[in-house]
PDB file of C-alpha atoms in Angstrom:
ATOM      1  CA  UNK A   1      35.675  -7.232  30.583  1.00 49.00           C
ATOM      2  CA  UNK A   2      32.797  -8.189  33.008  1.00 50.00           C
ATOM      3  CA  UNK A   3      30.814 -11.475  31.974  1.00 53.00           C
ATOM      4  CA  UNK A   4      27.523 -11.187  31.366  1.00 48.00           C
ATOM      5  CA  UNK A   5      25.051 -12.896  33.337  1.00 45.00           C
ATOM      6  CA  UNK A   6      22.431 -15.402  32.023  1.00 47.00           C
ATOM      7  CA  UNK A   7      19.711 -13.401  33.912  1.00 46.00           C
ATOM      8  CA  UNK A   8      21.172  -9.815  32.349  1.00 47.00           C
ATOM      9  CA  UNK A   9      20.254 -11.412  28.896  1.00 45.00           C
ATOM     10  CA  UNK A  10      16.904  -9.815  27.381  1.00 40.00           C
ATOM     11  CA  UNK A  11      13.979 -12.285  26.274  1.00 42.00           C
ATOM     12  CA  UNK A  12      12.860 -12.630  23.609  1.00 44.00           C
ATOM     13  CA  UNK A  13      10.135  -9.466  23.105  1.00 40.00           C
ATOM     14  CA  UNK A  14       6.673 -10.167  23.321  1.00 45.00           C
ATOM     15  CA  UNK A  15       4.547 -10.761  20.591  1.00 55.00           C
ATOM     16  CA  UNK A  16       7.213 -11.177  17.289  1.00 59.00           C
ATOM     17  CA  UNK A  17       5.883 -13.266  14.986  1.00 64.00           C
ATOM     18  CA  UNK A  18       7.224 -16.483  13.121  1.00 80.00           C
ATOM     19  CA  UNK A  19       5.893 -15.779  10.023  1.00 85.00           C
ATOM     20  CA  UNK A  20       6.040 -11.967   9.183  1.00 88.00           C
ATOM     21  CA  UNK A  21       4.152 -10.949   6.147  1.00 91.00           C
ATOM     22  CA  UNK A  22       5.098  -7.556   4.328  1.00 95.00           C
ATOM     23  CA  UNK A  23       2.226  -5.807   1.931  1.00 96.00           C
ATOM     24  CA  UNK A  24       2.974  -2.303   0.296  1.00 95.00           C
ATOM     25  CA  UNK A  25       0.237   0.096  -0.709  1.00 96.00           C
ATOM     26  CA  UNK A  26       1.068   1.772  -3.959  1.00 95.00           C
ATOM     27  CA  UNK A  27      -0.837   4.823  -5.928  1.00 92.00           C
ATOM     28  CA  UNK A  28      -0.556   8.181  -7.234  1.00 89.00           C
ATOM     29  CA  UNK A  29      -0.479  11.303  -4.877  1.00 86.00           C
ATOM     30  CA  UNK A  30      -3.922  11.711  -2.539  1.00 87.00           C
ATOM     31  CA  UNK A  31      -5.368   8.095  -3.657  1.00 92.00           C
ATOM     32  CA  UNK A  32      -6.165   7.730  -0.140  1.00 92.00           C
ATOM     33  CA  UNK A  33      -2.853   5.033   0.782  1.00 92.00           C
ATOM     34  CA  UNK A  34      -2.723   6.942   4.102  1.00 91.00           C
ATOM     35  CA  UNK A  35      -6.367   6.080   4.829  1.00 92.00           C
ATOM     36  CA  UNK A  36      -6.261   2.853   4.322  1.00 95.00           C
ATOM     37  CA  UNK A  37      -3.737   2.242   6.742  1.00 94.00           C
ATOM     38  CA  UNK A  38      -5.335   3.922   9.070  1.00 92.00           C
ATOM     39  CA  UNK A  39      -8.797   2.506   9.266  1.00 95.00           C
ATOM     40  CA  UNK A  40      -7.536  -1.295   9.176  1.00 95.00           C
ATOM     41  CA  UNK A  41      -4.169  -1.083  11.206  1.00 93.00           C
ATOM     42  CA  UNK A  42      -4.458  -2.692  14.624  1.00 93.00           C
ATOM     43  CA  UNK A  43      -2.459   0.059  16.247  1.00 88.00           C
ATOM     44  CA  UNK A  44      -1.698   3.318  16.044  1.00 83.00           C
ATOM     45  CA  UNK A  45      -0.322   3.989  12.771  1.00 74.00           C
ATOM     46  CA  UNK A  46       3.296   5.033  12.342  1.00 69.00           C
ATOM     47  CA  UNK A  47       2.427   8.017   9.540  1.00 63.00           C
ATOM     48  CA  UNK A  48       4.880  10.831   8.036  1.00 56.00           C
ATOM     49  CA  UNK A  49       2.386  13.374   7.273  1.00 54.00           C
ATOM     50  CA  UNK A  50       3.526  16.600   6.828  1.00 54.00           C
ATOM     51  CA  UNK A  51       1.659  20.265   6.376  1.00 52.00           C
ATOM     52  CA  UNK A  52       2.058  20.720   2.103  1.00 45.00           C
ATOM     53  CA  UNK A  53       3.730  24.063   1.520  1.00 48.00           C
ATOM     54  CA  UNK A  54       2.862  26.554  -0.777  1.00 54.00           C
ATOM     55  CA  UNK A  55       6.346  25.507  -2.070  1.00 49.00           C
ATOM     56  CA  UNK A  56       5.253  21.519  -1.873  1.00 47.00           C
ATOM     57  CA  UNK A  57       1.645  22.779  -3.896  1.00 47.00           C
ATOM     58  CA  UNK A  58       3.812  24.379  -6.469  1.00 48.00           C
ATOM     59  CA  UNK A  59       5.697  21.102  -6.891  1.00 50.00           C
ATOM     60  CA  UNK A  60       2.452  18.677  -7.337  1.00 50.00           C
ATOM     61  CA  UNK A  61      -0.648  18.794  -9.480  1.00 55.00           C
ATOM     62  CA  UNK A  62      -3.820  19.589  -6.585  1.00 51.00           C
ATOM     63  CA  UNK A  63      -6.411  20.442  -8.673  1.00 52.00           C
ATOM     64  CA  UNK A  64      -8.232  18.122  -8.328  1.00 52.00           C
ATOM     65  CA  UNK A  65      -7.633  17.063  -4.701  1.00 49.00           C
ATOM     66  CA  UNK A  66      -7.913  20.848  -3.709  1.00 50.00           C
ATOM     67  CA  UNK A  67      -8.703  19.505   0.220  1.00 50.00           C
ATOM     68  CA  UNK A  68      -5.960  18.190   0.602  1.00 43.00           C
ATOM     69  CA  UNK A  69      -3.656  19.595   3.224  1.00 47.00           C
ATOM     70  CA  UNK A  70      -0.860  16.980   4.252  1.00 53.00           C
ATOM     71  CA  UNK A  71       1.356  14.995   2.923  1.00 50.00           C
ATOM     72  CA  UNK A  72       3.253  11.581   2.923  1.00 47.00           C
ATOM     73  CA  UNK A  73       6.858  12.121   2.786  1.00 49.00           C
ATOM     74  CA  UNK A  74       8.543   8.979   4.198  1.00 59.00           C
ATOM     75  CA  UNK A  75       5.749   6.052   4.298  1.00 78.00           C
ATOM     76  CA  UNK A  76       2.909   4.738   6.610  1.00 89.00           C
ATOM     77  CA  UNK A  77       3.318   2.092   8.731  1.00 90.00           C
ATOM     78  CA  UNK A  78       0.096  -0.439   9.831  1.00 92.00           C
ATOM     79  CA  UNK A  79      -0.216  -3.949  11.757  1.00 93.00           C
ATOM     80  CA  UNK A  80      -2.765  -6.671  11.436  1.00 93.00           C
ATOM     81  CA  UNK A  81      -2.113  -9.682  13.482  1.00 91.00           C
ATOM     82  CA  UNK A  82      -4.020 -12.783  11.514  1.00 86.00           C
ATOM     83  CA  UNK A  83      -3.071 -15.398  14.149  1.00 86.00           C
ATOM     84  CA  UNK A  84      -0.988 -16.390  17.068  1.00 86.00           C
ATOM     85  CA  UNK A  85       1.636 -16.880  14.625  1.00 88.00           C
ATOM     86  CA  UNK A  86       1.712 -14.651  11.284  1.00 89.00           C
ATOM     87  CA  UNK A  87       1.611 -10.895  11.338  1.00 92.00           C
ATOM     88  CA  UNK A  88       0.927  -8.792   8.281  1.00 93.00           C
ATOM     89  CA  UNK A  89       3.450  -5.037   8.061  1.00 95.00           C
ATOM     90  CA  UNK A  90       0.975  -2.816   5.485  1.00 95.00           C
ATOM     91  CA  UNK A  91       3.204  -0.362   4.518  1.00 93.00           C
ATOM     92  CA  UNK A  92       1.832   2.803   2.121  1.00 92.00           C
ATOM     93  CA  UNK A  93       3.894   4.467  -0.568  1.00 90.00           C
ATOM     94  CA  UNK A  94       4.308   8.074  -0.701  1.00 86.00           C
ATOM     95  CA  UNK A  95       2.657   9.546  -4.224  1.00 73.00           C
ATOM     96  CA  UNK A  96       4.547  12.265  -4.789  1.00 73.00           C
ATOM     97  CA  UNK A  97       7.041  12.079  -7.424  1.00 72.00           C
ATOM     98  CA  UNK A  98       9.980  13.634  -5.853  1.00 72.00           C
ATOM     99  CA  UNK A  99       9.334  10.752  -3.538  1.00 74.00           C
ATOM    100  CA  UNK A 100       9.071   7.412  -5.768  1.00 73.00           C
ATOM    101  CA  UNK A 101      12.988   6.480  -4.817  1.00 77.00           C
ATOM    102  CA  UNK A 102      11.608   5.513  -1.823  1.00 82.00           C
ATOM    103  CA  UNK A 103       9.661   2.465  -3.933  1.00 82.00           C
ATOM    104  CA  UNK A 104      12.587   0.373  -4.406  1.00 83.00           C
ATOM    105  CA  UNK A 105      13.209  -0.102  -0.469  1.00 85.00           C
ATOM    106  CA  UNK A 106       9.494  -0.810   0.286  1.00 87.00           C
ATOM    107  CA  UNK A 107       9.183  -3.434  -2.403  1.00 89.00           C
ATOM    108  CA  UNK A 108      12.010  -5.361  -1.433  1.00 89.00           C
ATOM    109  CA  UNK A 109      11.229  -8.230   0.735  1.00 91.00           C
ATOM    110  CA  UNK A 110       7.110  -7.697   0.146  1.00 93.00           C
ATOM    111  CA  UNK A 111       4.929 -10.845  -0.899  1.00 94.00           C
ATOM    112  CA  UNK A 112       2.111  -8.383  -2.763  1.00 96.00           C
ATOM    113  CA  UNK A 113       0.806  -5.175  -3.499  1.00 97.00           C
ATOM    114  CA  UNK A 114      -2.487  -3.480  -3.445  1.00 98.00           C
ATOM    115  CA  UNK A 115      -2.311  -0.829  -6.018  1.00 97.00           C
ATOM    116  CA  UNK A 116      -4.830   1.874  -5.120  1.00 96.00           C
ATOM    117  CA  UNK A 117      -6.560   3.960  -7.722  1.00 95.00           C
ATOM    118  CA  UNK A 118      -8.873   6.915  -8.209  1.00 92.00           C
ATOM    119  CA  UNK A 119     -11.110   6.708 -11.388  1.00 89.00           C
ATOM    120  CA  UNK A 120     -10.555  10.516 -11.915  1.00 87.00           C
ATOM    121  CA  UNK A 121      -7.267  10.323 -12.101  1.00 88.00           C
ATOM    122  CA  UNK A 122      -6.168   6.814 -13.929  1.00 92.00           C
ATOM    123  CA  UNK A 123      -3.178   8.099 -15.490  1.00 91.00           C
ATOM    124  CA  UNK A 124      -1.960   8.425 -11.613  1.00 90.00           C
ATOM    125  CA  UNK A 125      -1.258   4.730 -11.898  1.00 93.00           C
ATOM    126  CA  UNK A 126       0.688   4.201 -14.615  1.00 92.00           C
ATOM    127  CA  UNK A 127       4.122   4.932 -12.534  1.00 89.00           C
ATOM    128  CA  UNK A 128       3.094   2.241  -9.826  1.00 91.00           C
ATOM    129  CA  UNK A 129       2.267  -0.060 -12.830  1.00 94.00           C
ATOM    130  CA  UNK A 130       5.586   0.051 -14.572  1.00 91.00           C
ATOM    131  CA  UNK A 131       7.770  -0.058 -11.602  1.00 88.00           C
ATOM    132  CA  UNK A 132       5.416  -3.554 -10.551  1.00 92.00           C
ATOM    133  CA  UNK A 133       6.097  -5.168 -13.935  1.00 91.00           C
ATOM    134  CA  UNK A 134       9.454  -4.249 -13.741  1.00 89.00           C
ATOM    135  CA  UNK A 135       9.449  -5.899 -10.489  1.00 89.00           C
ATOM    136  CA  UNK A 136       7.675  -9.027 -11.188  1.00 92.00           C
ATOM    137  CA  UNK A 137       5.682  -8.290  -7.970  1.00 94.00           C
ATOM    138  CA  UNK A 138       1.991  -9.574  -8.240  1.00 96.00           C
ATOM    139  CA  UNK A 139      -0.354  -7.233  -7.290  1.00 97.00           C
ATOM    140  CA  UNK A 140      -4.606  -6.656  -7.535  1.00 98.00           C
ATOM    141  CA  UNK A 141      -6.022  -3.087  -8.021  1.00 98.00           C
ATOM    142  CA  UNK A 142      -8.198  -1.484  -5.732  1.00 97.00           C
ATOM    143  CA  UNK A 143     -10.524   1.397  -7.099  1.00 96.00           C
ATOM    144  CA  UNK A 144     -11.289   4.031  -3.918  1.00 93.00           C
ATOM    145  CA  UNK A 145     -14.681   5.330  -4.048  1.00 82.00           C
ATOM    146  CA  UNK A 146     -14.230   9.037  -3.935  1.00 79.00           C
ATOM    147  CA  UNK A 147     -17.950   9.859  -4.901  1.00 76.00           C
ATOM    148  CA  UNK A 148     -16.516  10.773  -8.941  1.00 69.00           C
ATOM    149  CA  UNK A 149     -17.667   9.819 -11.986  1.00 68.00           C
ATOM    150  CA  UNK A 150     -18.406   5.982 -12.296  1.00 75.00           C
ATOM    151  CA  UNK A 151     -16.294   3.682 -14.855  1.00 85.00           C
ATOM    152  CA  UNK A 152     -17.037   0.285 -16.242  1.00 89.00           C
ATOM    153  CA  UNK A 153     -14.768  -2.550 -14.964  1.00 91.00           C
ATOM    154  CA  UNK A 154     -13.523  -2.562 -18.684  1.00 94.00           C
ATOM    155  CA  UNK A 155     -12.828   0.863 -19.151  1.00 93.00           C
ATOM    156  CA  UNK A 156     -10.790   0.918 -15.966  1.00 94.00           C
ATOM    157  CA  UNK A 157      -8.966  -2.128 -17.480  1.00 95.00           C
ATOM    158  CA  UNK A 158      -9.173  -0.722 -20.361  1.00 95.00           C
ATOM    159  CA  UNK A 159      -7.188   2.619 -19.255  1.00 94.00           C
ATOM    160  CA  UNK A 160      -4.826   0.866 -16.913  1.00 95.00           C
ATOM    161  CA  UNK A 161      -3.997  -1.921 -20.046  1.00 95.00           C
ATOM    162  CA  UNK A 162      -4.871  -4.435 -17.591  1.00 95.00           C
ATOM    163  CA  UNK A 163      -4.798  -8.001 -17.940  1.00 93.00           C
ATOM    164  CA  UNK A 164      -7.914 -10.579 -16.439  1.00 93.00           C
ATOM    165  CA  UNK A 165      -5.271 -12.356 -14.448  1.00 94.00           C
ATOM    166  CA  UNK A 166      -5.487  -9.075 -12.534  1.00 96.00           C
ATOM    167  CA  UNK A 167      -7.830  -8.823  -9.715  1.00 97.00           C
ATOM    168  CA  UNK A 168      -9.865  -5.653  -9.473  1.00 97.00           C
ATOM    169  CA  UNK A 169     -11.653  -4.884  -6.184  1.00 96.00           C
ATOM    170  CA  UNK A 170     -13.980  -1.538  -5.445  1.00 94.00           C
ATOM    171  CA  UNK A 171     -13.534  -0.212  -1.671  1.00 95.00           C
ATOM    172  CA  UNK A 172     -13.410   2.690  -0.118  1.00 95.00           C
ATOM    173  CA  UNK A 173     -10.542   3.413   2.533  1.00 95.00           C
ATOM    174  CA  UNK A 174     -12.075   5.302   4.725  1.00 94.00           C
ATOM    175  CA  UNK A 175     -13.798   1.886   5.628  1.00 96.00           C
ATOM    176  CA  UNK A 176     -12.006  -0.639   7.952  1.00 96.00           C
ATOM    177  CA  UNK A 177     -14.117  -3.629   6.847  1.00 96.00           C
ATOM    178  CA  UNK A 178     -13.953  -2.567   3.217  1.00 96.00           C
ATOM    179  CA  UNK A 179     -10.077  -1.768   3.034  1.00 96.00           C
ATOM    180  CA  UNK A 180     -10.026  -5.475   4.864  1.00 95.00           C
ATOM    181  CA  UNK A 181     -12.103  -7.064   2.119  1.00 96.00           C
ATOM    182  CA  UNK A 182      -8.773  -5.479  -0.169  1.00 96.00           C
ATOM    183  CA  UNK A 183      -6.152  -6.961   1.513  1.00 96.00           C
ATOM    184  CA  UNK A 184      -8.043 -10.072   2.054  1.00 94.00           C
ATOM    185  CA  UNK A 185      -8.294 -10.041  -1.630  1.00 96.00           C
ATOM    186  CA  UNK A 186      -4.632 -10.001  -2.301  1.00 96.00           C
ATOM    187  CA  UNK A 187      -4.075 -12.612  -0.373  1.00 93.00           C
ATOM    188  CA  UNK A 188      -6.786 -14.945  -2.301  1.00 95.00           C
ATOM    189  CA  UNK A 189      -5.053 -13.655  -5.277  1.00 96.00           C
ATOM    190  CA  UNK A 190      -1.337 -14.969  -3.940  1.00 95.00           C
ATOM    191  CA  UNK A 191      -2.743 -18.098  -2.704  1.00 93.00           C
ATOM    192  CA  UNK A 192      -4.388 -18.801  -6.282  1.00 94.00           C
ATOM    193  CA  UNK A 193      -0.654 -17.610  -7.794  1.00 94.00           C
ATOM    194  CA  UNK A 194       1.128 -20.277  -5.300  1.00 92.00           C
ATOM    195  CA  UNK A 195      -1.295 -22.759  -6.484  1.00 91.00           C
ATOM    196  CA  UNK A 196      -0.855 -22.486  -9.655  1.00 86.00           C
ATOM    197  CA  UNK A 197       3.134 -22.766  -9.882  1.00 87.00           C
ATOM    198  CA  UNK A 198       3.177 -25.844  -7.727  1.00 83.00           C
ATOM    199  CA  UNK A 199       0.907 -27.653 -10.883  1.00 78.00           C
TER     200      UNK A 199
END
């Protein structure tokens, strides 16, 4: 067996972070997780998109996001360096039902969650809310404008049985600064958590 040489061994590869920081973007099917990792990722996302099928339209309820032509059917995958040495992985759920087995895997490991709903469908939500408390995993909520019909702060809170320890933010993910003010959010929201365990 032929040593290896010191100069054979590979570097270390450019650019890894020390501190790696993993956020997951949860929400019912066509809440607009996809977008959001697209406008505020730093490179080119990694996205599983795929044509829906008649089959695949059969399968989930469209009515009300008839323009909808793909779908998630793995995860997305974003990157946001914050400094020199802390990166932040955004990864997005898929919605779909048939894919929420998938959840388990991205939660482990991830230090928060932005939890993306659409005010015309609430009930969407309730899924990603259950499987969080059953998790433990903190979280804030983050209401995507599509242009519907406007809802109180309460009534969303209201709908969603939300505590006031939960943070609720307004954006709208087609927007890079705006899905940054979200994620920026959570992590005022973990910071104020840690804070509050260490009194």
């Amino acid at each position: 067996m032929r040593a290896v040489h010191p100069a054979e061994v590979r570097p270390e590869l450019p650019g890894v972070s020390e501190n790696a920081l993993k956020v997951v973007v949860v929400g019912g099917f066509g809440v607009g997780k996809t977008t959001m990792v697209r406008s505020v990722s730093e490179i080119r996302p990694l996205h599983t998109e795929e044509v829906m099928s008649r089959a695949g339209r059969q399968l989930e309820d469209t009515s009300r996001v008839s323009s909808k032509s793909a779908t998630t059917v793995a995860f997305d995958f974003g990157r946001i360096t914050i400094d020199t040495r802390s990166t932040l992985y955004l990864f997005g759920a898929p919605g779909q039902e048939r894919f929420w087995f998938l959840w388990e895997r991205l939660l482990s490991g991830t230090m928060g969650v932005v939890l993306l709903v659409d005010t015309r469908r609430l009930t969407d939500a309730w899924y990603a809310l259950d499987r969080l408390e059953h998790h433990g995993m903190p979280f804030i909520v983050a209401v995507n404008d599509f242009g519907g019909p406007l809802h109180s702060d309460d009534h969303i809170r209201r709908a969603l049985a939300l505590g006031p320890e939960v943070p609720m933010v307004e954006f709208d993910a087609r927007d890079h600064s705006s899905s940054k003010f979200v994620l920026i959010a959570l992590v005022e929201h973990l910071h104020a958590l840690a804070l509050h365990q260490k009194r």
